[in-house]
Coordinates of C-alpha atoms (C1' of nucleotides) in Angstrom, one line a residue:
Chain A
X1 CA 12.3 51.9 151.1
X2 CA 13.7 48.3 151.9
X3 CA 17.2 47.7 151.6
X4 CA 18.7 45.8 149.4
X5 CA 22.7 44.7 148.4
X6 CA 23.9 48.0 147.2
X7 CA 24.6 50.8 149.8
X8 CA 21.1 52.5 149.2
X9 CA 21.6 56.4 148.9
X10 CA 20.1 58.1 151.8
X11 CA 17.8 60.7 151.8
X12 CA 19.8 63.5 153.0
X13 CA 23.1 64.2 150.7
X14 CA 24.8 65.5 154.4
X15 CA 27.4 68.4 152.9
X16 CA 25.6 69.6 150.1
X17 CA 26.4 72.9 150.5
X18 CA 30.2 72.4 150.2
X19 CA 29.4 69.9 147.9
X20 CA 27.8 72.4 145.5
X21 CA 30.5 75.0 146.5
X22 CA 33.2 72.6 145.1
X23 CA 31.2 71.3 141.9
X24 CA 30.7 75.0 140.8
X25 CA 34.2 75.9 141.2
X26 CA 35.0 73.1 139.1
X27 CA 33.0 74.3 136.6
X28 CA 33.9 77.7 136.6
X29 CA 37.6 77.0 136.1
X30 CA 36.4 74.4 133.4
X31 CA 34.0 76.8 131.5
X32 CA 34.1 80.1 132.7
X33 CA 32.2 81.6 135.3
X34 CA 28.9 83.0 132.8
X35 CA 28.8 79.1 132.2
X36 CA 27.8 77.7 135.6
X37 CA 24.6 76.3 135.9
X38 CA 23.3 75.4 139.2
X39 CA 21.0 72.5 137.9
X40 CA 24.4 71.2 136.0
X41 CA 25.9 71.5 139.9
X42 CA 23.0 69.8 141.6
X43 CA 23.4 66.8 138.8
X44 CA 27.0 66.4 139.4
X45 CA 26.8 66.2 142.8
X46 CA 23.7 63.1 142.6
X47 CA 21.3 65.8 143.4
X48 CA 18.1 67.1 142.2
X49 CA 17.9 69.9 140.1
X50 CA 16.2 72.1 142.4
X51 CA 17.9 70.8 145.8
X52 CA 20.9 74.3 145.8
X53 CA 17.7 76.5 146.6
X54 CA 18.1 74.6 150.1
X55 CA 21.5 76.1 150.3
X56 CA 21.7 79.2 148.0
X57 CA 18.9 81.8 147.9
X58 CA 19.5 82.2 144.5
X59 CA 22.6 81.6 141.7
X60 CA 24.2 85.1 142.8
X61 CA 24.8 83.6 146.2
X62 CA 26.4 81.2 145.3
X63 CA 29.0 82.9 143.2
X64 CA 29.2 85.6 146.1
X65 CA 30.5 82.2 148.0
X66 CA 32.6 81.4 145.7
X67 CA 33.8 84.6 145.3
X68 CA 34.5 84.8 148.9
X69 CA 36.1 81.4 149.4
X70 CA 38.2 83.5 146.4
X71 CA 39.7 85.7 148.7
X72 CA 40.5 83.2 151.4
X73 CA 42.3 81.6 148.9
X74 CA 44.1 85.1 147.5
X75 CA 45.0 85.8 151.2
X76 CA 46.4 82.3 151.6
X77 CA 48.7 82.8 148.5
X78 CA 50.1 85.9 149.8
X79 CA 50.7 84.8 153.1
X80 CA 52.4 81.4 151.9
X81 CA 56.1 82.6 151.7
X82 CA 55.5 85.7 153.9
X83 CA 59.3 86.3 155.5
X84 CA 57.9 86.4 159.2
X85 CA 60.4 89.3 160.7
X86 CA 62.2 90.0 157.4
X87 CA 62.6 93.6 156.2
X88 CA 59.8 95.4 154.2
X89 CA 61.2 94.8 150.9
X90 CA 61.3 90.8 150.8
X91 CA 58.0 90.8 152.6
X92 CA 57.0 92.7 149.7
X93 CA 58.4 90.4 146.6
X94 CA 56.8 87.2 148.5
X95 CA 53.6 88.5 148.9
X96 CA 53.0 90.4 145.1
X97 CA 54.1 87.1 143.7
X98 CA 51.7 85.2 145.7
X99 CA 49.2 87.3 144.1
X100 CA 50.1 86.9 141.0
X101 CA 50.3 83.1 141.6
X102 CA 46.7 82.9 143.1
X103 CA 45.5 84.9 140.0
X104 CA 47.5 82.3 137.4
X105 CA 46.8 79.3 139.2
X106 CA 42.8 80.6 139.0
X107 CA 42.0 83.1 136.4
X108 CA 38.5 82.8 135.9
X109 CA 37.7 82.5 139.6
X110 CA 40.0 85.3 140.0
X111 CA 38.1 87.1 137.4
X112 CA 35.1 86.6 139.4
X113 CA 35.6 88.3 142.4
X114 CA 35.8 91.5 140.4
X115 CA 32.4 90.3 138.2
X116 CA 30.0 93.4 139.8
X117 CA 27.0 92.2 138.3
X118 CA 27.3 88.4 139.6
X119 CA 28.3 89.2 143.1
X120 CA 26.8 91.1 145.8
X121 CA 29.4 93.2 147.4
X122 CA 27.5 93.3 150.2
X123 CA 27.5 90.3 151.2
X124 CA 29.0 89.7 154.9
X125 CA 31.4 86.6 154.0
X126 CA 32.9 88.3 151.3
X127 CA 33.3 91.8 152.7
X128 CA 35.1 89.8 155.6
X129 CA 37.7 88.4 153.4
X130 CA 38.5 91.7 151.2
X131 CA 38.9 93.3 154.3
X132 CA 41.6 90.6 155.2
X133 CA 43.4 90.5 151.5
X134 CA 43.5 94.1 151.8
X135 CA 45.0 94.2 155.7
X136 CA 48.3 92.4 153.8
X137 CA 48.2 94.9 150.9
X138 CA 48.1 97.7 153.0
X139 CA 50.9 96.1 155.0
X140 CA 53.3 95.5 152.4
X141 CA 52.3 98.8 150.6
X142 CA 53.8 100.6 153.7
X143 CA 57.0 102.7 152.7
X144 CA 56.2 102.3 149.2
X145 CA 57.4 105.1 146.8
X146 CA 57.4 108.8 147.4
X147 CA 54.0 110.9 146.8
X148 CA 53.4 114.6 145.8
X149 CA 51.0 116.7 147.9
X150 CA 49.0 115.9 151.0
X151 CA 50.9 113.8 153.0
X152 CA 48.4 112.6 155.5
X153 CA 47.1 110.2 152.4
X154 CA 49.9 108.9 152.3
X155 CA 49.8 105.5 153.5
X156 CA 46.6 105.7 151.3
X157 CA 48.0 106.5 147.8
X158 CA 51.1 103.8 148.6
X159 CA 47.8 101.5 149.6
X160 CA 45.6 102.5 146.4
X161 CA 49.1 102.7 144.0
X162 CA 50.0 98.8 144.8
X163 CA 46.5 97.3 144.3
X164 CA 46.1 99.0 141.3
X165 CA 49.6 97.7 139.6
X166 CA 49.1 94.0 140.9
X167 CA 45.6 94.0 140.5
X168 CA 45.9 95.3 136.7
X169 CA 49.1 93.5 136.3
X170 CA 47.0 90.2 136.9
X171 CA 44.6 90.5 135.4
X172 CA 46.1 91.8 132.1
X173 CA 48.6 88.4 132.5
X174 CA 45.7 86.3 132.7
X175 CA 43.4 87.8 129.7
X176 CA 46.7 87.0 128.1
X177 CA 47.2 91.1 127.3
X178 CA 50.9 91.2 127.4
X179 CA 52.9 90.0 124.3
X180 CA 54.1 86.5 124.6
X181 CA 57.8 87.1 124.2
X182 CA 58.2 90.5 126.6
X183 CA 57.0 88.2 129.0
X184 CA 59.7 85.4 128.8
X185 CA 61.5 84.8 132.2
X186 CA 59.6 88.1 133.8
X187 CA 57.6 88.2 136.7
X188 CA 55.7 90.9 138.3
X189 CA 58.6 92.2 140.3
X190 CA 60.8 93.3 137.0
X191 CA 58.1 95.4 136.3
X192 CA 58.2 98.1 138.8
X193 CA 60.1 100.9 138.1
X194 CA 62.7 101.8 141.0
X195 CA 61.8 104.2 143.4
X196 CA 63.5 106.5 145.9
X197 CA 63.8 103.6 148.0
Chain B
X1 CA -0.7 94.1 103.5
X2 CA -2.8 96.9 102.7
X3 CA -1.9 100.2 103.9
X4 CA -4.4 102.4 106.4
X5 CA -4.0 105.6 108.1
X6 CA -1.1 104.6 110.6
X7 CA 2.3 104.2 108.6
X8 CA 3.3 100.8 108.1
X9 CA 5.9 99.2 110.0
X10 CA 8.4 98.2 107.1
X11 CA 9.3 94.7 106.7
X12 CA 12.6 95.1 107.0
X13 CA 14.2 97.2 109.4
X14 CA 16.8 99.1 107.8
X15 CA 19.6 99.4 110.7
X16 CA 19.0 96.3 112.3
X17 CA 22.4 95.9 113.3
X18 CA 23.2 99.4 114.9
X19 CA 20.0 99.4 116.6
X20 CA 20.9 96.3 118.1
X21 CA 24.4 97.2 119.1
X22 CA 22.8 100.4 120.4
X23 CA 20.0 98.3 122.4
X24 CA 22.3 96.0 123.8
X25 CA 24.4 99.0 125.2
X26 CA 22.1 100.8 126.5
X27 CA 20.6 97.4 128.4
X28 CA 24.9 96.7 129.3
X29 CA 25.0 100.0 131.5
X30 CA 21.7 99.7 133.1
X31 CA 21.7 95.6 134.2
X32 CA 25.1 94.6 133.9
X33 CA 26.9 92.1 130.7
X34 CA 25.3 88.9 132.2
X35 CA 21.7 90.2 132.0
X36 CA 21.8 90.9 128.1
X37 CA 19.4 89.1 126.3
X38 CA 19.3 89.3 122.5
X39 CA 15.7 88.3 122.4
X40 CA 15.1 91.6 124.7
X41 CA 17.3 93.2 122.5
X42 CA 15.2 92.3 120.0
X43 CA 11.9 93.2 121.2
X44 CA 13.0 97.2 122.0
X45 CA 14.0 97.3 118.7
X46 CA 10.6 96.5 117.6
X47 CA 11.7 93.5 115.7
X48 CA 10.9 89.2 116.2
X49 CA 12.7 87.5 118.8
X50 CA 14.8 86.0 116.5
X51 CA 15.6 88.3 113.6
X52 CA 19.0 89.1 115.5
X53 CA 20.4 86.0 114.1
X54 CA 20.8 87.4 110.9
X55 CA 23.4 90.0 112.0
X56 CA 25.2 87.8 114.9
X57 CA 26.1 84.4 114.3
X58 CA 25.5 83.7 118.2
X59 CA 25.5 85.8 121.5
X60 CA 28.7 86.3 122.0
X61 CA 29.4 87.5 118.6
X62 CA 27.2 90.6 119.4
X63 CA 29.0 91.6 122.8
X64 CA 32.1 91.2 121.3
X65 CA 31.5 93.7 118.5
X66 CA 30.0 95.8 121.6
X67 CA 33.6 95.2 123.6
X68 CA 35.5 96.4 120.1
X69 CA 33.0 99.5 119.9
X70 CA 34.2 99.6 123.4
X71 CA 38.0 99.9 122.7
X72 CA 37.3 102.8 119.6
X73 CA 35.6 104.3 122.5
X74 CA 38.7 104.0 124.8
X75 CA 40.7 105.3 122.4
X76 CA 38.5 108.2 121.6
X77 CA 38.8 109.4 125.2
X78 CA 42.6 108.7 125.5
X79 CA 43.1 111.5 122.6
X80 CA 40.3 113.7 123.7
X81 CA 43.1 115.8 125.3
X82 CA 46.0 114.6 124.4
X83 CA 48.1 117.6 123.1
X84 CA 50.0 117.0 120.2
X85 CA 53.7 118.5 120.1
X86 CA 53.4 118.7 124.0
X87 CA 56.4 117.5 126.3
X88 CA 56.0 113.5 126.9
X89 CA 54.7 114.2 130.7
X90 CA 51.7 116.4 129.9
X91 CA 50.4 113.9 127.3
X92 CA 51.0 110.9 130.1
X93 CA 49.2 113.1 132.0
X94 CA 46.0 113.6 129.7
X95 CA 45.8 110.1 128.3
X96 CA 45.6 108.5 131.6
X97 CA 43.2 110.9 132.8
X98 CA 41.6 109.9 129.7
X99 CA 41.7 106.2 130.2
X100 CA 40.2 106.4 133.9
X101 CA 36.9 108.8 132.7
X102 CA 36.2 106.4 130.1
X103 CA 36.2 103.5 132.7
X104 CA 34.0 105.7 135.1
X105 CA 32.0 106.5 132.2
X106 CA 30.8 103.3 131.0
X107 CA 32.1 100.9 134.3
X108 CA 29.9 98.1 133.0
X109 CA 31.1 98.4 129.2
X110 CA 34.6 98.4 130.7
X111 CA 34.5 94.8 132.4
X112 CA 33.1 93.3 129.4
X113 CA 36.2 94.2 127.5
X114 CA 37.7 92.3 130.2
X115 CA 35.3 89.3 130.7
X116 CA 37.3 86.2 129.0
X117 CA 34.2 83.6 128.3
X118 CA 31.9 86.4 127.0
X119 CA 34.0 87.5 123.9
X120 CA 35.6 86.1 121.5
X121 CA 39.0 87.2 121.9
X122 CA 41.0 86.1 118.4
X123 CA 37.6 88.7 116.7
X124 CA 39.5 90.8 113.9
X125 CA 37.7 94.0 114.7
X126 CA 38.4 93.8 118.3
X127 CA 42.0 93.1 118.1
X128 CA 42.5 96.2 115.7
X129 CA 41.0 98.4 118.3
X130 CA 42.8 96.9 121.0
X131 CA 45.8 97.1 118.8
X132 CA 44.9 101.0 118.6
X133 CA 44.7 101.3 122.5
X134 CA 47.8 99.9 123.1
X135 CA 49.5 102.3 120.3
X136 CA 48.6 105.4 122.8
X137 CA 49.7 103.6 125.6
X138 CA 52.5 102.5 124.1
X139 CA 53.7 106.1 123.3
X140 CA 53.0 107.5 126.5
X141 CA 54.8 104.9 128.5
X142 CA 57.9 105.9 126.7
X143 CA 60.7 107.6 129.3
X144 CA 59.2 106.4 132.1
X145 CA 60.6 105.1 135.2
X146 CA 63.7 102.9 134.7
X147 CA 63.8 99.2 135.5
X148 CA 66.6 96.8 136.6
X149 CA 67.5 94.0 134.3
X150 CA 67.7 93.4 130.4
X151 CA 67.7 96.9 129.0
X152 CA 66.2 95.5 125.5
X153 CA 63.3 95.0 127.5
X154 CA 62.7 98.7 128.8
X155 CA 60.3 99.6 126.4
X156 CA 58.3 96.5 127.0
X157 CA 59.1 97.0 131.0
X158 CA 57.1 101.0 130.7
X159 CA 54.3 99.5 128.5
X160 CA 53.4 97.1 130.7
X161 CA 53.9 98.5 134.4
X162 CA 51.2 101.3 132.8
X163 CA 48.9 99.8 131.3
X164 CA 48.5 97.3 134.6
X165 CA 48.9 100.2 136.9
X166 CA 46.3 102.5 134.8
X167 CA 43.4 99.5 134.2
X168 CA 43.8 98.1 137.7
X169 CA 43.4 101.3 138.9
X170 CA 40.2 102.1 136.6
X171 CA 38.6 98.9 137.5
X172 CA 39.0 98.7 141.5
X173 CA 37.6 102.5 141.4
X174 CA 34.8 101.6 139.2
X175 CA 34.2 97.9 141.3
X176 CA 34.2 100.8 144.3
X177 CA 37.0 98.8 146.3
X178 CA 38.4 102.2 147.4
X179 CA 37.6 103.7 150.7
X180 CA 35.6 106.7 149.6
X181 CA 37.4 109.4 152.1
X182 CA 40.8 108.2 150.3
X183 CA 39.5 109.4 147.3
X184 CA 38.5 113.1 148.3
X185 CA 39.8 115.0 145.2
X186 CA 42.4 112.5 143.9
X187 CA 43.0 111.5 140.5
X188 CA 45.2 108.6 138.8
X189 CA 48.1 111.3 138.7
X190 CA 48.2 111.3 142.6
X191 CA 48.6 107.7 143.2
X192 CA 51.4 107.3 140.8
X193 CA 54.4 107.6 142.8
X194 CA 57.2 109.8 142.0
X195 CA 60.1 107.9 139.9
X196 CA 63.5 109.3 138.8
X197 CA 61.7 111.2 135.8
Chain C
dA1 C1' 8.9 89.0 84.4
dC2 C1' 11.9 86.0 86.7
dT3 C1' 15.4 84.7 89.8
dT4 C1' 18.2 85.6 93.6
dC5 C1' 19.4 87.0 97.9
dA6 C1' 19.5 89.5 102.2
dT7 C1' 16.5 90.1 105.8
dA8 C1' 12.7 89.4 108.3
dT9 C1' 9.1 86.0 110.9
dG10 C1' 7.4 81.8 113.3
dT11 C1' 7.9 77.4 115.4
dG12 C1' 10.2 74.2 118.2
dC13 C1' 13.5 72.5 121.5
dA14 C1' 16.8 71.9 125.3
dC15 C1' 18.2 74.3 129.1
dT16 C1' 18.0 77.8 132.8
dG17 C1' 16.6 80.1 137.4
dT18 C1' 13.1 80.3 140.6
dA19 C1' 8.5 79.6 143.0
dA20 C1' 5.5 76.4 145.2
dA21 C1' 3.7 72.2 147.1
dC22 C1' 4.9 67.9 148.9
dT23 C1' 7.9 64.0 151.2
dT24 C1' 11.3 62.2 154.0
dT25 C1' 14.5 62.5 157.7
dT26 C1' 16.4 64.6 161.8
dT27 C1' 16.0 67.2 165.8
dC28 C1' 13.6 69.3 169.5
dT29 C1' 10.2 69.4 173.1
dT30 C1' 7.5 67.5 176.4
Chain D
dA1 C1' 9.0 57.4 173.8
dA2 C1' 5.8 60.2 171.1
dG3 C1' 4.5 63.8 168.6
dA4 C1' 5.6 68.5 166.7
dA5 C1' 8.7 71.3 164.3
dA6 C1' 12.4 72.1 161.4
dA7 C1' 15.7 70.9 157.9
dA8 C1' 16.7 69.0 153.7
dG9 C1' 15.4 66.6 150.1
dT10 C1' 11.7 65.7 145.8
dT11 C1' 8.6 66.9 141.9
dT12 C1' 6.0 70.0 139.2
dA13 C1' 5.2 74.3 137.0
dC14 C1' 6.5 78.4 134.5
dA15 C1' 8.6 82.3 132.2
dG16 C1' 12.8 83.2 129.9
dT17 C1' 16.8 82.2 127.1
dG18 C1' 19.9 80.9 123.0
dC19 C1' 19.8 78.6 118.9
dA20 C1' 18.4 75.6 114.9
dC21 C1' 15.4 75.4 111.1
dA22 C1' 11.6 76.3 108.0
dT23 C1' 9.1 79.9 105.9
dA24 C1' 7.7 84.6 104.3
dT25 C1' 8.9 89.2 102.4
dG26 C1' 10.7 92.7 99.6
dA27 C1' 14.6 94.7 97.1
dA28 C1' 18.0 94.2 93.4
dG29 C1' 20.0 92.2 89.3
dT30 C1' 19.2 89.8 85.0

DNA sequence: ACTTCATATGTGCACTGTAAACTTTTTCTT
DNA sequence: AAGAAAAAGTTTACAGTGCACATATGAAGT
């Protein structure tokens, strides 16, 4: 091709990969995630149609990206006003309203990362980053609550107890669940009921 | 058409409706919300690929009457064995376990009543069976725990710490995020820590 | 008998994911 | 520096999909 005025396109886009990564998470805040299209991503990003199978085996690997980049993200929220040193409870509060915060701020990729059927839970990436959401939730679940019968599941039932409450809690807030006016000036924190400690 | 030996398919089907709602559900639990197809749907019914049109104005119209059929069905198993003059604990008790079987029950049925861009959520039908769900939750989250705070909002406080606690807990043990030696012979009951009631 | 209407069929279209063959550019090897 | 190999694009092809629309069928009401 000769050149001519104009910048001429080249060939090779150079970061199409991220490029798609970010187009689809556009469009899955924008329309949902059973709306994404990756021909609509290719197009947005000056592509042709067919140029993501370069990138992506096939659609569920991208969401699985996305899904993972999800939990980078969820970890980042939690650990934003993490109290480095400070005792058990405040560490606590910070990180259960990052949570919730990550989940507001992105409910539908939120809502993805739990989608079974559009992510493979398999995949390496995204195991990777569970694992490290789930090192702070285990964490801050740590002398959580009292538990009857076998106390060597402890630290397990305080583990499963506060993913299930912020994890429902979430989700319900985001699917828009809870009435409008018990919700005024609450966050997540009013809604645990005191424990022993 | 003249007859022969065979009987003669009908022209019209009879049922169509049901048979759909039935087809699609039994297509839901095997490949998952996103791989529904109406025109499949259509086709093990015995019918044309697009005689579903005259029952569901559009896709999503059929899986949201699926996700209300969904919530009767919650609600069916929240009663199951739910005592009736019983003290307030043992009925906590049997409604929750109630909740969590349906959700192991039907795991794919369960995140489609949960999947914001798939139904329609403002649906008539689906709101009065949700409506009916939260009735029993409602009542069994009475008298439980105690919260800090504005003491109009209790009630509101106990519905809502339950229900999130009781669906996030259903849908990370369906999405299989719990270690499976955590769970050896645990139930919801086990993971709900011990408050001052 | 005639009309009416709900319910079915068939056709057509835009859009989707994916496979396959080909082209262009970059990178590696010698 | 040259040619081979690999990487990253393109186009074409195809089976499905949801949906709009025109048509056909049969049952029910007059």
């Amino acid at each position: 091709m000769k050149s001519n005025g104009t910048a001429a396109k080249p060939y090779h886009h150079g970061n199409l990969k991220d490029a798609l990564l970010q187009a689809a998470r556009q469009m899955l805040e924008e329309e949902g995630h059973s709306n994404i299209s990756l021909r609509k991503c290719a197009v947005a990003v000056g592509v042709s149609a067919t140029a993501p199978q370069n990138h992506f085996a096939n659609k569920t690997a991208l969401l699985t990206a996305l899904a993972a980049q999800g939990y980078a993200d969820l970890q980042a929220y939690m650990r934003k006003d993490l109290p480095d040193g400070a005792n058990q409870s405040s560490r606590r509060k910070a990180a259960l309203l990052g949570y919730v915060a990550f989940a507001q701020d992105h409910p539908a990729l939120y809502e993805l990362m739990f989608a079974r059927d559009r992510v493979s839970s398999s995949d390496a990436d995204l195991l990777h980053n569970v694992g490290a959401c789930f090192v702070i939730l285990a964490d801050i679940a740590k002398g959580f609550g009292t538990f009857q019968g076998d106390e060597t599941k402890t630290d397990a039932k305080q583990q499963m107890f506060i993913w299930s409450f912020v994890h429902g809690y979430a989700q319900l807030l985001t699917a828009n669940r809870f009435k409008k006016d018990d919700m005024q000036g609450m966050t997540v924190l009013d809604i645990i009921p005191e424990l022993g400690n």
